[in-house]
């Protein structure tokens, strides 16, 4: 279960009600018209799990992900947070970046005979992904028309370049629905197929997502609309949202959120104005020692969302030892680290609230697949609501095209 | 060698000259008066390397760091970027956070008989550090008055609680100068001792730092003053600085920069105004797929610093393979990934410049200890100059005290 608390003021005015009603109407229309597809992934993706039963996944003990951005961040987020709670999860290697140092480091970890390779690209021709694919084929001597055909899978749009490649070699292929953008795709084949094959309980991730989205459309999660409304009406003076997660293994989720938020909401709106909120992901308590000072004493241009895990399922305790000279820390002896990190989250949150910064809090009762599904759909819905309020196209990314054109031009000249 | 380029306009006015001269005077005074100590670390810390010769470092093949914030971020930054170029570097384990899951995961990796433990805390009573210290003592059954005395080292302020503990057990102790703050301490014993023992070429890190700082005070690195001045005079409308590093292993450096910048510059100034610049660390090309859209199309409230490595010392090539369906990517065949990632950095930078965002670029000719030393001192000097211009105390962190008080109160009641 997720619990949501808000510590910011939202006035109960007709204007705010109207903002929320309009955004809700936009989101409902996106969903009902099938213009935007992610809303239906929690139910539609169940069929992928069925389809995977036809593949003998015991053949594979290592999962290789070749994908970047929306084709890796969501998988990494879920893998990272669920791994400590999934002792039999298979190893996953990620090839994301065009950095030769990390590509070389990852290549030597591949155990070809045990590996399932997932090439993931919505467009099918992402330059990092196709370049790494070629490198992996050459390094591992993959025989795509023979013995290795069964271990290579493409996850891509129907009729994409990568789809043509997969069909040519008769590889396993899974498609991303046309109406699902890369950064909203984690609950499509992009995340479902490799995570299920790695041994994660994807069915319950989808269940948690479905339950949340059902409650939302039945207007049982009104806090989401209120948060979007608060953030929208304050977006000029509080242009930064900090996601402060109190668990190391939530770092992947914060990176996924940064992409979702940044790429969806940083836009020129329908009136030609530049809008957007800047997302920042932090990890507590570590970043109390690096960023908290700025939040409290610096310009009040930020809202802060705290995420904590009430019961991390680990009872490691601070031993009852008194160390000479350091006796003043004895008050914490015999407490669990779980208690300490939650107390740190609470204390930091309280100090930020007392400094008049807008705060809200999301608490996991524990780490479960259902809760992970819920938090994912929560952030996707929040993003769609914000986009509707900001009057932008939440789902495109026109700003990144110029760089791609320059890259192609420069490299072709090379 | 580092190369610096700026693509933002700075007018050659008497006002700007005066801002730069005043800030330079403040920094010179801080250095000459010994009020601020980090300026002299590159020369003063050489004696630590001498002192370490008395310790038989061959006894240890694993380095354990117990520290958080300024007591770990700098070590991690240097370890991470130099490791691919230092094949014999010893394994380093980090205990940073109070997260029970990662503490448990790290505890089982300790090889006690081969390990050197560094307890690092400037104040000597950081709650995460002392709690983990107790846990490590209990789990590894460290005999602090017997056989294990030689493998435990304290790095802390003179006369701190941790120093008393070390002296009581006659442990190895290294002190952080009083006039060096935690986030400026990486070139003090904090970084020098564990990194030298891990097998890194610390002498040349210090050399690179010393050469840079010498040139700076001889006014041979004027670009630094100009950048600080530009950022200062535009700090209200461009309140965010993005550090976009094109190498996975630079992520540690971006996190170190976020602490240095955020905790130093987010302050209430001498006139009672809230000032500060928000630091964001990104990794290219990955974050082109997550954050670039916001930089280009969103509010122009950011400046962007690109870091690239001209020659990463890795000639991994994209194989000359034509893949059915994906032939349009063949133009990149036979190029190195080193060429690709640099071309991506250049293209992205050009697209950001063309979108009228303030940009500057730092280029490493290659990854060397000297260059790492130089980039560290570069960012420390930039922070000091900005702090002088913003008229704040760059070196304290009053804003984090409230949270600590609340934590202690809440936990003691517990």
JSON list of N, CA and C in Angstrom, two decimals, chain A residues 175-222:
[
{"chain": "A", "resi": 175, "resn": "UNK", "atom": "N", "xyz": [6.07, -6.12, -29.77]},
{"chain": "A", "resi": 175, "resn": "UNK", "atom": "CA", "xyz": [5.87, -4.74, -30.25]},
{"chain": "A", "resi": 175, "resn": "UNK", "atom": "C", "xyz": [5.38, -3.81, -29.14]},
{"chain": "A", "resi": 176, "resn": "UNK", "atom": "N", "xyz": [5.81, -2.56, -29.29]},
{"chain": "A", "resi": 176, "resn": "UNK", "atom": "CA", "xyz": [5.36, -1.49, -28.40]},
{"chain": "A", "resi": 176, "resn": "UNK", "atom": "C", "xyz": [4.16, -0.85, -29.11]},
{"chain": "A", "resi": 177, "resn": "UNK", "atom": "N", "xyz": [3.02, -0.71, -28.43]},
{"chain": "A", "resi": 177, "resn": "UNK", "atom": "CA", "xyz": [1.87, -0.10, -29.11]},
{"chain": "A", "resi": 177, "resn": "UNK", "atom": "C", "xyz": [2.23, 1.29, -29.65]},
{"chain": "A", "resi": 178, "resn": "UNK", "atom": "N", "xyz": [1.70, 1.61, -30.82]},
{"chain": "A", "resi": 178, "resn": "UNK", "atom": "CA", "xyz": [1.99, 2.92, -31.43]},
{"chain": "A", "resi": 178, "resn": "UNK", "atom": "C", "xyz": [1.64, 4.08, -30.53]},
{"chain": "A", "resi": 179, "resn": "UNK", "atom": "N", "xyz": [0.60, 3.91, -29.72]},
{"chain": "A", "resi": 179, "resn": "UNK", "atom": "CA", "xyz": [0.13, 5.02, -28.89]},
{"chain": "A", "resi": 179, "resn": "UNK", "atom": "C", "xyz": [0.80, 5.06, -27.51]},
{"chain": "A", "resi": 180, "resn": "UNK", "atom": "N", "xyz": [1.93, 4.36, -27.39]},
{"chain": "A", "resi": 180, "resn": "UNK", "atom": "CA", "xyz": [2.69, 4.38, -26.13]},
{"chain": "A", "resi": 180, "resn": "UNK", "atom": "C", "xyz": [4.09, 4.94, -26.42]},
{"chain": "A", "resi": 181, "resn": "UNK", "atom": "N", "xyz": [4.40, 6.09, -25.82]},
{"chain": "A", "resi": 181, "resn": "UNK", "atom": "CA", "xyz": [5.72, 6.70, -26.03]},
{"chain": "A", "resi": 181, "resn": "UNK", "atom": "C", "xyz": [6.79, 5.99, -25.22]},
{"chain": "A", "resi": 182, "resn": "UNK", "atom": "N", "xyz": [8.04, 6.17, -25.61]},
{"chain": "A", "resi": 182, "resn": "UNK", "atom": "CA", "xyz": [9.15, 5.48, -24.95]},
{"chain": "A", "resi": 182, "resn": "UNK", "atom": "C", "xyz": [9.17, 5.66, -23.44]},
{"chain": "A", "resi": 183, "resn": "UNK", "atom": "N", "xyz": [9.00, 6.88, -22.99]},
{"chain": "A", "resi": 183, "resn": "UNK", "atom": "CA", "xyz": [9.13, 7.12, -21.55]},
{"chain": "A", "resi": 183, "resn": "UNK", "atom": "C", "xyz": [7.90, 6.68, -20.76]},
{"chain": "A", "resi": 184, "resn": "UNK", "atom": "N", "xyz": [6.83, 6.30, -21.47]},
{"chain": "A", "resi": 184, "resn": "UNK", "atom": "CA", "xyz": [5.63, 5.76, -20.80]},
{"chain": "A", "resi": 184, "resn": "UNK", "atom": "C", "xyz": [5.52, 4.25, -21.05]},
{"chain": "A", "resi": 185, "resn": "UNK", "atom": "N", "xyz": [6.63, 3.62, -21.48]},
{"chain": "A", "resi": 185, "resn": "UNK", "atom": "CA", "xyz": [6.51, 2.27, -22.01]},
{"chain": "A", "resi": 185, "resn": "UNK", "atom": "C", "xyz": [6.91, 1.16, -21.05]},
{"chain": "A", "resi": 186, "resn": "UNK", "atom": "N", "xyz": [7.25, 1.48, -19.81]},
{"chain": "A", "resi": 186, "resn": "UNK", "atom": "CA", "xyz": [7.82, 0.43, -18.96]},
{"chain": "A", "resi": 186, "resn": "UNK", "atom": "C", "xyz": [6.83, -0.72, -18.71]},
{"chain": "A", "resi": 187, "resn": "UNK", "atom": "N", "xyz": [5.53, -0.43, -18.72]},
{"chain": "A", "resi": 187, "resn": "UNK", "atom": "CA", "xyz": [4.56, -1.51, -18.50]},
{"chain": "A", "resi": 187, "resn": "UNK", "atom": "C", "xyz": [4.09, -2.16, -19.82]},
{"chain": "A", "resi": 188, "resn": "UNK", "atom": "N", "xyz": [4.72, -1.79, -20.93]},
{"chain": "A", "resi": 188, "resn": "UNK", "atom": "CA", "xyz": [4.51, -2.49, -22.21]},
{"chain": "A", "resi": 188, "resn": "UNK", "atom": "C", "xyz": [5.54, -3.62, -22.30]},
{"chain": "A", "resi": 189, "resn": "UNK", "atom": "N", "xyz": [5.66, -4.19, -23.49]},
{"chain": "A", "resi": 189, "resn": "UNK", "atom": "CA", "xyz": [6.67, -5.25, -23.71]},
{"chain": "A", "resi": 189, "resn": "UNK", "atom": "C", "xyz": [8.06, -4.81, -23.26]},
{"chain": "A", "resi": 190, "resn": "UNK", "atom": "N", "xyz": [8.35, -3.51, -23.36]},
{"chain": "A", "resi": 190, "resn": "UNK", "atom": "CA", "xyz": [9.68, -2.99, -23.01]},
{"chain": "A", "resi": 190, "resn": "UNK", "atom": "C", "xyz": [10.12, -3.46, -21.62]},
{"chain": "A", "resi": 191, "resn": "UNK", "atom": "N", "xyz": [9.24, -3.31, -20.65]},
{"chain": "A", "resi": 191, "resn": "UNK", "atom": "CA", "xyz": [9.60, -3.75, -19.31]},
{"chain": "A", "resi": 191, "resn": "UNK", "atom": "C", "xyz": [9.11, -5.15, -18.99]},
{"chain": "A", "resi": 192, "resn": "UNK", "atom": "N", "xyz": [7.90, -5.45, -19.44]},
{"chain": "A", "resi": 192, "resn": "UNK", "atom": "CA", "xyz": [7.26, -6.71, -19.05]},
{"chain": "A", "resi": 192, "resn": "UNK", "atom": "C", "xyz": [8.06, -7.92, -19.50]},
{"chain": "A", "resi": 193, "resn": "UNK", "atom": "N", "xyz": [8.50, -7.92, -20.75]},
{"chain": "A", "resi": 193, "resn": "UNK", "atom": "CA", "xyz": [9.14, -9.12, -21.29]},
{"chain": "A", "resi": 193, "resn": "UNK", "atom": "C", "xyz": [10.48, -9.43, -20.60]},
{"chain": "A", "resi": 194, "resn": "UNK", "atom": "N", "xyz": [11.43, -8.49, -20.57]},
{"chain": "A", "resi": 194, "resn": "UNK", "atom": "CA", "xyz": [12.70, -8.85, -19.90]},
{"chain": "A", "resi": 194, "resn": "UNK", "atom": "C", "xyz": [12.55, -9.07, -18.40]},
{"chain": "A", "resi": 195, "resn": "UNK", "atom": "N", "xyz": [11.70, -8.29, -17.74]},
{"chain": "A", "resi": 195, "resn": "UNK", "atom": "CA", "xyz": [11.57, -8.45, -16.29]},
{"chain": "A", "resi": 195, "resn": "UNK", "atom": "C", "xyz": [10.91, -9.78, -15.93]},
{"chain": "A", "resi": 196, "resn": "UNK", "atom": "N", "xyz": [9.93, -10.18, -16.71]},
{"chain": "A", "resi": 196, "resn": "UNK", "atom": "CA", "xyz": [9.30, -11.48, -16.48]},
{"chain": "A", "resi": 196, "resn": "UNK", "atom": "C", "xyz": [10.32, -12.60, -16.70]},
{"chain": "A", "resi": 197, "resn": "UNK", "atom": "N", "xyz": [11.09, -12.46, -17.77]},
{"chain": "A", "resi": 197, "resn": "UNK", "atom": "CA", "xyz": [12.07, -13.51, -18.04]},
{"chain": "A", "resi": 197, "resn": "UNK", "atom": "C", "xyz": [13.18, -13.54, -16.98]},
{"chain": "A", "resi": 198, "resn": "UNK", "atom": "N", "xyz": [13.44, -12.38, -16.37]},
{"chain": "A", "resi": 198, "resn": "UNK", "atom": "CA", "xyz": [14.44, -12.34, -15.31]},
{"chain": "A", "resi": 198, "resn": "UNK", "atom": "C", "xyz": [13.93, -12.93, -14.00]},
{"chain": "A", "resi": 199, "resn": "UNK", "atom": "N", "xyz": [12.64, -13.20, -13.95]},
{"chain": "A", "resi": 199, "resn": "UNK", "atom": "CA", "xyz": [12.11, -13.85, -12.74]},
{"chain": "A", "resi": 199, "resn": "UNK", "atom": "C", "xyz": [11.35, -12.93, -11.80]},
{"chain": "A", "resi": 200, "resn": "UNK", "atom": "N", "xyz": [11.04, -11.73, -12.25]},
{"chain": "A", "resi": 200, "resn": "UNK", "atom": "CA", "xyz": [10.27, -10.82, -11.40]},
{"chain": "A", "resi": 200, "resn": "UNK", "atom": "C", "xyz": [8.77, -11.11, -11.51]},
{"chain": "A", "resi": 201, "resn": "UNK", "atom": "N", "xyz": [8.06, -10.73, -10.49]},
{"chain": "A", "resi": 201, "resn": "UNK", "atom": "CA", "xyz": [6.63, -10.97, -10.41]},
{"chain": "A", "resi": 201, "resn": "UNK", "atom": "C", "xyz": [5.88, -9.86, -11.15]},
{"chain": "A", "resi": 202, "resn": "UNK", "atom": "N", "xyz": [5.95, -9.89, -12.45]},
{"chain": "A", "resi": 202, "resn": "UNK", "atom": "CA", "xyz": [5.41, -8.81, -13.28]},
{"chain": "A", "resi": 202, "resn": "UNK", "atom": "C", "xyz": [3.88, -8.76, -13.18]},
{"chain": "A", "resi": 203, "resn": "UNK", "atom": "N", "xyz": [3.27, -9.93, -13.03]},
{"chain": "A", "resi": 203, "resn": "UNK", "atom": "CA", "xyz": [1.81, -9.98, -12.92]},
{"chain": "A", "resi": 203, "resn": "UNK", "atom": "C", "xyz": [1.32, -9.06, -11.79]},
{"chain": "A", "resi": 204, "resn": "UNK", "atom": "N", "xyz": [2.01, -9.11, -10.67]},
{"chain": "A", "resi": 204, "resn": "UNK", "atom": "CA", "xyz": [1.58, -8.28, -9.55]},
{"chain": "A", "resi": 204, "resn": "UNK", "atom": "C", "xyz": [2.00, -6.81, -9.70]},
{"chain": "A", "resi": 205, "resn": "UNK", "atom": "N", "xyz": [3.05, -6.56, -10.48]},
{"chain": "A", "resi": 205, "resn": "UNK", "atom": "CA", "xyz": [3.36, -5.16, -10.81]},
{"chain": "A", "resi": 205, "resn": "UNK", "atom": "C", "xyz": [2.18, -4.58, -11.61]},
{"chain": "A", "resi": 206, "resn": "UNK", "atom": "N", "xyz": [1.72, -5.34, -12.60]},
{"chain": "A", "resi": 206, "resn": "UNK", "atom": "CA", "xyz": [0.60, -4.88, -13.42]},
{"chain": "A", "resi": 206, "resn": "UNK", "atom": "C", "xyz": [-0.68, -4.76, -12.58]},
{"chain": "A", "resi": 207, "resn": "UNK", "atom": "N", "xyz": [-0.85, -5.70, -11.67]},
{"chain": "A", "resi": 207, "resn": "UNK", "atom": "CA", "xyz": [-2.03, -5.66, -10.79]},
{"chain": "A", "resi": 207, "resn": "UNK", "atom": "C", "xyz": [-2.05, -4.37, -9.95]},
{"chain": "A", "resi": 208, "resn": "UNK", "atom": "N", "xyz": [-0.90, -4.05, -9.35]},
{"chain": "A", "resi": 208, "resn": "UNK", "atom": "CA", "xyz": [-0.82, -2.83, -8.54]},
{"chain": "A", "resi": 208, "resn": "UNK", "atom": "C", "xyz": [-1.09, -1.59, -9.38]},
{"chain": "A", "resi": 209, "resn": "UNK", "atom": "N", "xyz": [-0.58, -1.60, -10.61]},
{"chain": "A", "resi": 209, "resn": "UNK", "atom": "CA", "xyz": [-0.80, -0.47, -11.51]},
{"chain": "A", "resi": 209, "resn": "UNK", "atom": "C", "xyz": [-2.27, -0.37, -11.88]},
{"chain": "A", "resi": 210, "resn": "UNK", "atom": "N", "xyz": [-2.87, -1.52, -12.20]},
{"chain": "A", "resi": 210, "resn": "UNK", "atom": "CA", "xyz": [-4.29, -1.53, -12.60]},
{"chain": "A", "resi": 210, "resn": "UNK", "atom": "C", "xyz": [-5.18, -1.05, -11.46]},
{"chain": "A", "resi": 211, "resn": "UNK", "atom": "N", "xyz": [-4.91, -1.52, -10.27]},
{"chain": "A", "resi": 211, "resn": "UNK", "atom": "CA", "xyz": [-5.75, -1.11, -9.14]},
{"chain": "A", "resi": 211, "resn": "UNK", "atom": "C", "xyz": [-5.66, 0.40, -8.91]},
{"chain": "A", "resi": 212, "resn": "UNK", "atom": "N", "xyz": [-4.44, 0.93, -9.05]},
{"chain": "A", "resi": 212, "resn": "UNK", "atom": "CA", "xyz": [-4.28, 2.37, -8.84]},
{"chain": "A", "resi": 212, "resn": "UNK", "atom": "C", "xyz": [-5.03, 3.15, -9.91]},
{"chain": "A", "resi": 213, "resn": "UNK", "atom": "N", "xyz": [-4.88, 2.73, -11.16]},
{"chain": "A", "resi": 213, "resn": "UNK", "atom": "CA", "xyz": [-5.49, 3.49, -12.25]},
{"chain": "A", "resi": 213, "resn": "UNK", "atom": "C", "xyz": [-7.02, 3.39, -12.19]},
{"chain": "A", "resi": 214, "resn": "UNK", "atom": "N", "xyz": [-7.51, 2.24, -11.75]},
{"chain": "A", "resi": 214, "resn": "UNK", "atom": "CA", "xyz": [-8.96, 2.10, -11.60]},
{"chain": "A", "resi": 214, "resn": "UNK", "atom": "C", "xyz": [-9.48, 3.07, -10.55]},
{"chain": "A", "resi": 215, "resn": "UNK", "atom": "N", "xyz": [-8.79, 3.10, -9.41]},
{"chain": "A", "resi": 215, "resn": "UNK", "atom": "CA", "xyz": [-9.20, 4.03, -8.34]},
{"chain": "A", "resi": 215, "resn": "UNK", "atom": "C", "xyz": [-9.13, 5.48, -8.84]},
{"chain": "A", "resi": 216, "resn": "UNK", "atom": "N", "xyz": [-8.07, 5.77, -9.61]},
{"chain": "A", "resi": 216, "resn": "UNK", "atom": "CA", "xyz": [-7.91, 7.14, -10.10]},
{"chain": "A", "resi": 216, "resn": "UNK", "atom": "C", "xyz": [-9.09, 7.54, -10.98]},
{"chain": "A", "resi": 217, "resn": "UNK", "atom": "N", "xyz": [-9.45, 6.70, -11.93]},
{"chain": "A", "resi": 217, "resn": "UNK", "atom": "CA", "xyz": [-10.54, 7.09, -12.84]},
{"chain": "A", "resi": 217, "resn": "UNK", "atom": "C", "xyz": [-11.90, 7.04, -12.16]},
{"chain": "A", "resi": 218, "resn": "UNK", "atom": "N", "xyz": [-11.97, 6.31, -11.05]},
{"chain": "A", "resi": 218, "resn": "UNK", "atom": "CA", "xyz": [-13.20, 6.37, -10.24]},
{"chain": "A", "resi": 218, "resn": "UNK", "atom": "C", "xyz": [-13.13, 7.51, -9.23]},
{"chain": "A", "resi": 219, "resn": "UNK", "atom": "N", "xyz": [-12.13, 8.36, -9.39]},
{"chain": "A", "resi": 219, "resn": "UNK", "atom": "CA", "xyz": [-11.91, 9.56, -8.59]},
{"chain": "A", "resi": 219, "resn": "UNK", "atom": "C", "xyz": [-11.69, 9.26, -7.11]},
{"chain": "A", "resi": 220, "resn": "UNK", "atom": "N", "xyz": [-10.97, 8.17, -6.89]},
{"chain": "A", "resi": 220, "resn": "UNK", "atom": "CA", "xyz": [-10.63, 7.78, -5.53]},
{"chain": "A", "resi": 220, "resn": "UNK", "atom": "C", "xyz": [-9.21, 8.16, -5.14]},
{"chain": "A", "resi": 221, "resn": "UNK", "atom": "N", "xyz": [-8.48, 8.82, -6.05]},
{"chain": "A", "resi": 221, "resn": "UNK", "atom": "CA", "xyz": [-7.10, 9.26, -5.73]},
{"chain": "A", "resi": 221, "resn": "UNK", "atom": "C", "xyz": [-7.00, 10.75, -6.01]},
{"chain": "A", "resi": 222, "resn": "UNK", "atom": "N", "xyz": [-7.86, 11.52, -5.34]},
{"chain": "A", "resi": 222, "resn": "UNK", "atom": "CA", "xyz": [-7.96, 12.95, -5.65]},
{"chain": "A", "resi": 222, "resn": "UNK", "atom": "C", "xyz": [-6.70, 13.73, -5.28]}
]
